[in-house]
mmCIF file of C-alpha atoms and ligand atoms in Angstrom:
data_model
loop_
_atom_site.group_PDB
_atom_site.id
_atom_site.type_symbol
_atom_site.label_atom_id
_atom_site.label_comp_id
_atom_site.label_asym_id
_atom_site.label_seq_id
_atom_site.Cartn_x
_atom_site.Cartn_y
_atom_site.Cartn_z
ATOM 1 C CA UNK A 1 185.350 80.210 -21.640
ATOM 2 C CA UNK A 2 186.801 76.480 -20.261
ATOM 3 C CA UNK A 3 185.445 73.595 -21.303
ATOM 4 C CA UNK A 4 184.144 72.811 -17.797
ATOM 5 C CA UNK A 5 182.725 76.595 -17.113
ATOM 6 C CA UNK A 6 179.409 76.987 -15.897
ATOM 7 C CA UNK A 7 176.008 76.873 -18.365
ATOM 8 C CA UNK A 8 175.647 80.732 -19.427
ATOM 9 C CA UNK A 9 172.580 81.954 -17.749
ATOM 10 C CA UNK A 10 172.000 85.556 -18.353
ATOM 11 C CA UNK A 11 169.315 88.079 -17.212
ATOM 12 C CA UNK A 12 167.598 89.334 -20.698
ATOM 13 C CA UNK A 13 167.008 92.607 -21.028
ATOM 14 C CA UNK A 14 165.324 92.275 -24.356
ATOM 15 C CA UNK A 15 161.508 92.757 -25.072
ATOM 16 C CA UNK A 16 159.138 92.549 -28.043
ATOM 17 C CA UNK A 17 159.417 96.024 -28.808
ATOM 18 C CA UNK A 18 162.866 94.671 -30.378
ATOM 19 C CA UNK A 19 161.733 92.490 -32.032
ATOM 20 C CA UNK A 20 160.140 94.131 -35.537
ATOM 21 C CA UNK A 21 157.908 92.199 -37.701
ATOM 22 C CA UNK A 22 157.440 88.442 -37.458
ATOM 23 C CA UNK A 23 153.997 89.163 -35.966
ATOM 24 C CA UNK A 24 153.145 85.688 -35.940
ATOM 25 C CA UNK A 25 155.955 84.382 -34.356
ATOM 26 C CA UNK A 26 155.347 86.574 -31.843
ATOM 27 C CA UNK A 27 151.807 85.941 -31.129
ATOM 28 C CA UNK A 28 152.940 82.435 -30.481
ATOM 29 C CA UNK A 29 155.819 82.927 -28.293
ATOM 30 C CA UNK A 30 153.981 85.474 -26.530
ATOM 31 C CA UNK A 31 151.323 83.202 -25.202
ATOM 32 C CA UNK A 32 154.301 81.367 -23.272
ATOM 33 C CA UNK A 33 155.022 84.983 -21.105
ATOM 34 C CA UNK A 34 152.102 84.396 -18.835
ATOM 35 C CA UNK A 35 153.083 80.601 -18.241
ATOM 36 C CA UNK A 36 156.225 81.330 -17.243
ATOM 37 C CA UNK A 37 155.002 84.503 -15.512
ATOM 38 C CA UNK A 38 152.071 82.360 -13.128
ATOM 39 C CA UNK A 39 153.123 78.569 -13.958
ATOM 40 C CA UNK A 40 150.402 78.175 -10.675
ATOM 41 C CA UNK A 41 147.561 78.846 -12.065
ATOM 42 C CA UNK A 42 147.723 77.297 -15.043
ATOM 43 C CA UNK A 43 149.050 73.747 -13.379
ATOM 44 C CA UNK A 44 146.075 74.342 -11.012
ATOM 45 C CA UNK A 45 143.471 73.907 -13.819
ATOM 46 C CA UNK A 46 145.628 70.845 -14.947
ATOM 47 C CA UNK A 47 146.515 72.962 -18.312
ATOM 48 C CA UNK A 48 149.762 71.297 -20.293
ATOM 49 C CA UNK A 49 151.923 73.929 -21.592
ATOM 50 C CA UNK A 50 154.271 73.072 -24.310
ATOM 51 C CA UNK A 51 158.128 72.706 -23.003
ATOM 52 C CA UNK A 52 159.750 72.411 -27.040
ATOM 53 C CA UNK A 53 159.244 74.823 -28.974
ATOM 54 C CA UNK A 54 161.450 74.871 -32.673
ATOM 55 C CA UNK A 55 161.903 78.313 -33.903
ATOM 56 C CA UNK A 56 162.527 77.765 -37.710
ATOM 57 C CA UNK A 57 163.708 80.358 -40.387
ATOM 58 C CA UNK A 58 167.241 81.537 -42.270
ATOM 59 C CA UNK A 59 170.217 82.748 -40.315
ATOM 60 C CA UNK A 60 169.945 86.575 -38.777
ATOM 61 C CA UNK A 61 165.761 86.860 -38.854
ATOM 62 C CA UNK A 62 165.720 86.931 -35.422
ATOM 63 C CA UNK A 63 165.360 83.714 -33.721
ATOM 64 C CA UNK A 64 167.987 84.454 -30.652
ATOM 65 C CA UNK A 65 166.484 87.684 -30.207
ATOM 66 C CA UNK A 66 162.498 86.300 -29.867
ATOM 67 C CA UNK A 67 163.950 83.741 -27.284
ATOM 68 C CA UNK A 68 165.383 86.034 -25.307
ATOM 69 C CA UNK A 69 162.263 88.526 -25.826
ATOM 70 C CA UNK A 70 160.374 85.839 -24.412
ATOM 71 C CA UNK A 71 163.117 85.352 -20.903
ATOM 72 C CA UNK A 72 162.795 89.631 -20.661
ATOM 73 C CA UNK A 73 159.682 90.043 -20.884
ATOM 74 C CA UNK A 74 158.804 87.211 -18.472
ATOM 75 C CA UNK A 75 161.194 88.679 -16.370
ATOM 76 C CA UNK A 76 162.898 84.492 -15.602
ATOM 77 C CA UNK A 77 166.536 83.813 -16.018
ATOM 78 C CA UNK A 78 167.795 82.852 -19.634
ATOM 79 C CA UNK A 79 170.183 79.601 -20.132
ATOM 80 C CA UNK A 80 171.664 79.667 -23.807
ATOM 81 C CA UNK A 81 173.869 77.247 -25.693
ATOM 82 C CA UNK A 82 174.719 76.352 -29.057
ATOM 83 C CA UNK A 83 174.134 73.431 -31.086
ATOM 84 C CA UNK A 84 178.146 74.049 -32.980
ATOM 85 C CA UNK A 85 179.758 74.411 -29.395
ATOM 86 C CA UNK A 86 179.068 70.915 -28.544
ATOM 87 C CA UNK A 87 180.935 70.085 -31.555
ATOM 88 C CA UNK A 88 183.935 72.455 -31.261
ATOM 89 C CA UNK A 89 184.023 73.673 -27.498
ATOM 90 C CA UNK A 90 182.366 70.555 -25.472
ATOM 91 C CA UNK A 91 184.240 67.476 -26.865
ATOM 92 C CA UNK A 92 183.932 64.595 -24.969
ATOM 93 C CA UNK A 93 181.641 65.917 -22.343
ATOM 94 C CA UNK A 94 178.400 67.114 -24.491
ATOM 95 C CA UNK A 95 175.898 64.746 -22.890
ATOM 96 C CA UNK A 96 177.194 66.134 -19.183
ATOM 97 C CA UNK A 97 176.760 69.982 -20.196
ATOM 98 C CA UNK A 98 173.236 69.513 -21.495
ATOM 99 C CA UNK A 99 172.553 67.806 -18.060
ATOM 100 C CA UNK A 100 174.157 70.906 -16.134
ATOM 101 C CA UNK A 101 172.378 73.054 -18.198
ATOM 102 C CA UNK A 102 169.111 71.014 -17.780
ATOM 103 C CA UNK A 103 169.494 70.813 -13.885
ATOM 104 C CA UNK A 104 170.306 74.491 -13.384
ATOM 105 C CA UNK A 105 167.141 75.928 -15.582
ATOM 106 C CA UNK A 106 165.198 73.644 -12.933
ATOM 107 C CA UNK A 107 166.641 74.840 -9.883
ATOM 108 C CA UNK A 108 166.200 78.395 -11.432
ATOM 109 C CA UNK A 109 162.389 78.035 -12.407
ATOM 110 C CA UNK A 110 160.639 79.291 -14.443
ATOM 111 C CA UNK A 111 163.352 79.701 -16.748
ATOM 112 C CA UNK A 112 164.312 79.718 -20.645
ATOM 113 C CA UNK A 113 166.259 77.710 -22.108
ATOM 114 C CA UNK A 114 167.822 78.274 -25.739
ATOM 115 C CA UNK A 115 169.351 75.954 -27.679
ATOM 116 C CA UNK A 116 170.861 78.014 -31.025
ATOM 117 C CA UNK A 117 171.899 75.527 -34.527
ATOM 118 C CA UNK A 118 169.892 72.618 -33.479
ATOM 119 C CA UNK A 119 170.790 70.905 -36.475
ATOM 120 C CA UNK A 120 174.525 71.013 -35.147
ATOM 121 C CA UNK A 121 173.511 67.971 -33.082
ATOM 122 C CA UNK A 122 169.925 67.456 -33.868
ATOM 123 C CA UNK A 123 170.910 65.605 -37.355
ATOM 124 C CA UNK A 124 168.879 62.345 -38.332
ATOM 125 C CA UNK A 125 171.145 59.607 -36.316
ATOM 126 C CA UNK A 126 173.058 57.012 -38.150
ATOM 127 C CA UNK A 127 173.423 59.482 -41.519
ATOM 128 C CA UNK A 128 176.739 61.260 -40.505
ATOM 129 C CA UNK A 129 179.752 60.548 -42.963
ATOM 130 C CA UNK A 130 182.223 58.358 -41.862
ATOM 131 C CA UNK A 131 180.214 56.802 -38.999
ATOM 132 C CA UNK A 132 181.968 57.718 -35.204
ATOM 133 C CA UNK A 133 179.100 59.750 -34.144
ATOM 134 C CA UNK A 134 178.815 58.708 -30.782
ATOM 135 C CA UNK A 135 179.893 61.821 -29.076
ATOM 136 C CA UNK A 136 176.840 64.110 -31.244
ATOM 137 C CA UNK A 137 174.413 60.939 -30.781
ATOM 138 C CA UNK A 138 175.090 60.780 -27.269
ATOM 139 C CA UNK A 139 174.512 64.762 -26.826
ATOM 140 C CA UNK A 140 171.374 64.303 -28.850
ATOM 141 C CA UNK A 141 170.146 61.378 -26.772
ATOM 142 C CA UNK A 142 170.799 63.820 -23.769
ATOM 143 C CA UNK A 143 168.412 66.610 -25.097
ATOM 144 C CA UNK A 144 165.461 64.261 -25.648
ATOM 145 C CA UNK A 145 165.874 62.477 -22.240
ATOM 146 C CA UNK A 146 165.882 65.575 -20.902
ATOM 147 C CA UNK A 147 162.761 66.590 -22.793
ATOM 148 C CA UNK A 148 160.957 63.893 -21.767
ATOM 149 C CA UNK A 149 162.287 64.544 -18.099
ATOM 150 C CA UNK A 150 160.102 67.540 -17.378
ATOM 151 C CA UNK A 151 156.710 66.787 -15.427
ATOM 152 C CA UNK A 152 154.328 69.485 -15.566
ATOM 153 C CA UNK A 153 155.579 71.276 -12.530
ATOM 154 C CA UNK A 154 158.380 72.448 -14.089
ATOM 155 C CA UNK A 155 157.946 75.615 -16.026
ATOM 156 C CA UNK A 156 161.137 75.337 -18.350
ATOM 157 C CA UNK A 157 160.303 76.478 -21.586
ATOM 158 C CA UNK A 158 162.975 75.180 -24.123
ATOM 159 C CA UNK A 159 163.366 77.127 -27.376
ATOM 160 C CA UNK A 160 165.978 75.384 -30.211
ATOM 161 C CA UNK A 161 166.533 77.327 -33.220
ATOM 162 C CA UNK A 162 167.564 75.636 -36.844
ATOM 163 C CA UNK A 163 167.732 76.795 -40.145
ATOM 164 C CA UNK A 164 167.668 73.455 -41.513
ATOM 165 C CA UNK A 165 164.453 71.928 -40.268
ATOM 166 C CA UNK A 166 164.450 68.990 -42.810
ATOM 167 C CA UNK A 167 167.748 67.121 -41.315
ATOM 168 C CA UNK A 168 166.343 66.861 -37.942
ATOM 169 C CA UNK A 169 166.194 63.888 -36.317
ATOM 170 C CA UNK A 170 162.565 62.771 -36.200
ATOM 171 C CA UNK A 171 162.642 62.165 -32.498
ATOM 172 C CA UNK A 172 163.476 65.807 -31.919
ATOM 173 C CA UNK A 173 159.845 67.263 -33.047
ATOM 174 C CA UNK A 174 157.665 64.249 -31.591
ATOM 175 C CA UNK A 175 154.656 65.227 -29.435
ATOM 176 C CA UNK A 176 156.426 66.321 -25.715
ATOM 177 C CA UNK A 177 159.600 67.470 -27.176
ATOM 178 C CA UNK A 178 159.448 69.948 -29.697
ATOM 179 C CA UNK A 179 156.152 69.988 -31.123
ATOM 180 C CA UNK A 180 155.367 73.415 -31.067
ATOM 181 C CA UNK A 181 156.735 74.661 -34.503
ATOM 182 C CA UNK A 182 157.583 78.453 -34.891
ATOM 183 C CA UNK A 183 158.295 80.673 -38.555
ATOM 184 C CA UNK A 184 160.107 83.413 -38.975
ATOM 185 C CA UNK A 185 160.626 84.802 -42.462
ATOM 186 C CA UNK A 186 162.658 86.947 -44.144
ATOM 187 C CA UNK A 187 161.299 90.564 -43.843
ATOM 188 C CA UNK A 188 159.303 92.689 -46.158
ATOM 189 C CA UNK A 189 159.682 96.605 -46.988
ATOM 190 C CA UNK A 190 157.575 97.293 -44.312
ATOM 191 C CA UNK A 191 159.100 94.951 -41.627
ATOM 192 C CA UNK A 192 162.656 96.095 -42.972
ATOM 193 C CA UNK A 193 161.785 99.432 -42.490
ATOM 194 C CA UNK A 194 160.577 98.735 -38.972
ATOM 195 C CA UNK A 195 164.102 97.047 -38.112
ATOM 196 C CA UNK A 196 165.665 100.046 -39.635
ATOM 197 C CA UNK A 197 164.106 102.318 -37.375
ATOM 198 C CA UNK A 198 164.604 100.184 -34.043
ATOM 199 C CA UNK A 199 168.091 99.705 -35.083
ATOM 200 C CA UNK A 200 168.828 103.572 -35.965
ATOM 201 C CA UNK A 201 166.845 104.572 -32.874
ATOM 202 C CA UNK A 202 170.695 106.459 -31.823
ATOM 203 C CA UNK A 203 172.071 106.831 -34.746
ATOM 204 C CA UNK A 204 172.837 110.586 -36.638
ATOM 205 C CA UNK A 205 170.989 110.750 -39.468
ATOM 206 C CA UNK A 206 171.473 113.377 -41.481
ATOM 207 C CA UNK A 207 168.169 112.877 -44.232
ATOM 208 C CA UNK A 208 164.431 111.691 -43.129
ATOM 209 C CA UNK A 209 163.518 110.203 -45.673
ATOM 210 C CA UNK A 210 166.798 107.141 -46.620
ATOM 211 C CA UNK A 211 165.641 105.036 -44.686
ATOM 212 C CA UNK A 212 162.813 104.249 -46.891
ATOM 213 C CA UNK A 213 165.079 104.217 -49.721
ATOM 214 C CA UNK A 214 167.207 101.626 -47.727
ATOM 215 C CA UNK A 215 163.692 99.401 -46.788
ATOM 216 C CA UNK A 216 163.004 99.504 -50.774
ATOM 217 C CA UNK A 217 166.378 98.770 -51.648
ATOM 218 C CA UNK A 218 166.918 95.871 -49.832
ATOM 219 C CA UNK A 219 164.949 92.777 -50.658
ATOM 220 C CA UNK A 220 166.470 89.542 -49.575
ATOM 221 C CA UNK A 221 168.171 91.093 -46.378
ATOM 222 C CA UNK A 222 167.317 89.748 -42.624
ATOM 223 C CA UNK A 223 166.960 91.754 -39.982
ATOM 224 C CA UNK A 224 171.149 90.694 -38.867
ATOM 225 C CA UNK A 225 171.948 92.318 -42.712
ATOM 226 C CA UNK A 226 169.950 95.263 -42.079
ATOM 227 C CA UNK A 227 171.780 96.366 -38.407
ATOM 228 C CA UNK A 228 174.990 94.977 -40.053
ATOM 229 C CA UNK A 229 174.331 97.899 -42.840
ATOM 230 C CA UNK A 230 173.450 100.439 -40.216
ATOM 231 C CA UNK A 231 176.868 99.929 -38.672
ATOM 232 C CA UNK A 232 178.514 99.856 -42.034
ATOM 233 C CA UNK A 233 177.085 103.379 -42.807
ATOM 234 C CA UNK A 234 178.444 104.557 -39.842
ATOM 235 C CA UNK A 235 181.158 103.612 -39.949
ATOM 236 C CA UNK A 236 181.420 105.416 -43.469
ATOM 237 C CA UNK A 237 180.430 108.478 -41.934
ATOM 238 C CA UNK A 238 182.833 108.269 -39.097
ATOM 239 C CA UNK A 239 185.589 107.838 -41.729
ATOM 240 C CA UNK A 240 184.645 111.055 -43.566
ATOM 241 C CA UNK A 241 184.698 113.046 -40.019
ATOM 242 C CA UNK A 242 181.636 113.400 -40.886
ATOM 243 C CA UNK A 243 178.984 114.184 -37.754
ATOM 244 C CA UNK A 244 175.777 112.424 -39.664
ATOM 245 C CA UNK A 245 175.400 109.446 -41.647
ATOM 246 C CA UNK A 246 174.054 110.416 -44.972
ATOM 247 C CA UNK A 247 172.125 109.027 -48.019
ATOM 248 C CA UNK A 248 175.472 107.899 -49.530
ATOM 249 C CA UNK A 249 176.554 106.523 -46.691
ATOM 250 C CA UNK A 250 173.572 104.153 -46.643
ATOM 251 C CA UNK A 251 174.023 103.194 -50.012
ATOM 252 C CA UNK A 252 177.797 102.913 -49.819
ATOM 253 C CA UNK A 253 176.902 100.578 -46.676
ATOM 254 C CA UNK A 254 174.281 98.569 -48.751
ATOM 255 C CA UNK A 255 176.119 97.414 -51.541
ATOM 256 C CA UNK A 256 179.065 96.337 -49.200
ATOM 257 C CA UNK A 257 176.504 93.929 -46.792
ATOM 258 C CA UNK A 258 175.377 92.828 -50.483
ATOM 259 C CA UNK A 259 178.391 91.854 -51.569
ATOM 260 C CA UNK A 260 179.223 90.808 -48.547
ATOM 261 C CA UNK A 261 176.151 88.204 -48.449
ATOM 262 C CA UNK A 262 176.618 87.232 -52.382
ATOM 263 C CA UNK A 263 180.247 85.804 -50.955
ATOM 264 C CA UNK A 264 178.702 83.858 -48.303
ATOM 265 C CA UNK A 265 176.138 82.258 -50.268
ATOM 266 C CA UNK A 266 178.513 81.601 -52.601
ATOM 267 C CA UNK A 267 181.023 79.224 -50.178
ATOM 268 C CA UNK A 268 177.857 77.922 -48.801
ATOM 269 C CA UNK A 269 178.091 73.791 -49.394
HETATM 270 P P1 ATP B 301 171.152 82.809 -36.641
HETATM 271 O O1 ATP B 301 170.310 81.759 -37.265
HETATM 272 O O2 ATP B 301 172.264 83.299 -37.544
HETATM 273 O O3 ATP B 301 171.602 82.504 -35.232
HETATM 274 P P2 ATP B 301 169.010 84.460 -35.650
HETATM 275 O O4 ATP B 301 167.772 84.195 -36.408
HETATM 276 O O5 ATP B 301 169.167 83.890 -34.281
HETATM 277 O O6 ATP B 301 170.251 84.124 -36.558
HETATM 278 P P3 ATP B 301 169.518 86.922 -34.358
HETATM 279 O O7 ATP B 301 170.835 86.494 -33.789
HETATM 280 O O8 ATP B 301 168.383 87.011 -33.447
HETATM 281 O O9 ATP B 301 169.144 86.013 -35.587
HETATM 282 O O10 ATP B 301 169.695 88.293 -35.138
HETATM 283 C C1 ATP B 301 170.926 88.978 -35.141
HETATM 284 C C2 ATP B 301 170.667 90.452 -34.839
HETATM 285 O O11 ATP B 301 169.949 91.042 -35.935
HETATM 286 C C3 ATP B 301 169.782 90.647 -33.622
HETATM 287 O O12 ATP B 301 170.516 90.725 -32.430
HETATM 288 C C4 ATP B 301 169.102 91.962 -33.949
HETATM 289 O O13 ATP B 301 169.926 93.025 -33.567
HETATM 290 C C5 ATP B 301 168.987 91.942 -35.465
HETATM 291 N N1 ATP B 301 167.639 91.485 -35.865
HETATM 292 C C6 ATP B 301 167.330 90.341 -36.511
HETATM 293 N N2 ATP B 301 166.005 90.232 -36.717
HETATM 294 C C7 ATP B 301 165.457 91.342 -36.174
HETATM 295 C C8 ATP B 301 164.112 91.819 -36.030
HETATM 296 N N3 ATP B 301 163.059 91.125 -36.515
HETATM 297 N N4 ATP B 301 163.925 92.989 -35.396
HETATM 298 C C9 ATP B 301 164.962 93.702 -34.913
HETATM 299 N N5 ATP B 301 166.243 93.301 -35.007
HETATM 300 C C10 ATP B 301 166.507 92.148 -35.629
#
């Protein structure tokens, strides 16, 4: 991937039915489908449909997978790009890639755009240590002209994710940009047992009833932690020749993502 390659737009293949628990989130990105589905009609009646929408919640719930739920199931072309690439991959020509980007999700309409860590360039301006921002303050400055560049003809529907709401710049969330605010938590038993079951879907199993035993066993984890177990377990199994993944497997696979997340919180500034 150059530095001067082309915005990534992919077709999304990914629907709701992926997407387990965070019902509410869903009911609100859902009522963007039939916008981007039949902008006519609602531009007709002179309805305003939000173009920024923040999806807000900790790392692995799910917030790249709704966004592209919402590009599959409206069945429009999905632009994606992330907030740290501007910083490490796009040096020195930020402000131009966000204007690519921005001018190909037009042409392409209706279209998604997703704009993953936020916060990466979204930070309150003028706060960054050591001063020299110019190159993340003139991205930044990009994204809201751009924001405020849509009329209502243009169905783009921009979604930026951030786990870190509270250092955005205040100019990112005001009315026209993105002032739609989305939640996503971190799942329950019932919602982790949901994820378990989309994510084992084709997976050998070799005892009904772990799974529930996992979903009990594994407050705290996000939906990223609970496929990232999965694959863990089978892994296990695979090791042991074994043809199914058992109940020890599983638990095996548990404490290891556990461990696993106890280290990263741990180097976490
Ligand atoms: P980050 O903040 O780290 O970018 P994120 O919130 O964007 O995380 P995703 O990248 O969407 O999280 O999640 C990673 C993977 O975890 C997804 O591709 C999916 O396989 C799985 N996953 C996360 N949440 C769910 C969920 N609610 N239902 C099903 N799978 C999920």
């Amino acid at each position: 991937r150059g530095r001067f390659s082309k915005p990534t737009e992919q077709k999304s293949r990914v629907t709701f039915a992926d997407v387990a628990g965070q019902d509410q989130a869903k009911k609100e990105v859902e009522e963007l489908v039939e916008f981007l589905r039949e902008p006519d009609r609602f531009q007709s009646v002179g309805a305003e449909v939000p173009h920024g929408v923040l999806l807000m919640g900790p790392p692995g719930t799910g917030k790249t997978l709704l966004a592209k739920a919402l590009a599959g199931e409206a069945d429009v072309p999905f632009f994606s790009t992330s907030g740290s690439e501007f910083i490490e991959v796009f040096v020195g020509v930020g402000a131009g890639r966000v204007r690519r980007m921005f001018e190909a999700a037009r042409k392409a309409a209706p279209a998604v755009i997703f704009i993953d860590e936020l916060d990466s360039i979204g930070r309150t301006r003028g706060t960054g240590l050591g001063g020299g921002h110019d190159e993340r303050e003139q991205t930044l400055n990009q994204i809201l002209a751009e924001l405020d560049g849509f009329d209502e003809k243009q169905a783009v529907v921009v979604l930026a994710a951030t786990n870190r709401p509270d250092v955005l710049d205040p100019a990112l969330l005001r009315p026209g940009r993105f002032d739609r605010h989305v939640t996503l938590n971190l799942p329950d038993k019932t919602a982790r047992r949901a994820i378990l079951d989309i994510h084992a879907r084709d997976l050998p199993l070799a005892d009904g009833p772990a799974l529930d035993d996992v979903a009990a066993g594994t407050p705290g984890f996000s939906g990223a932690d609970l496929k990232n177990l999965l694959n863990e377990a089978a892994i296990g199994a695979a090791r042991r020749h074994a043809k199914a993944i058992t109940a020890a497997d599983l638990e095996e696979a548990r404490d290891k993502v556990m461990m696993g997340t106890v280290r990263t919180l741990a180097i976490q500034p």
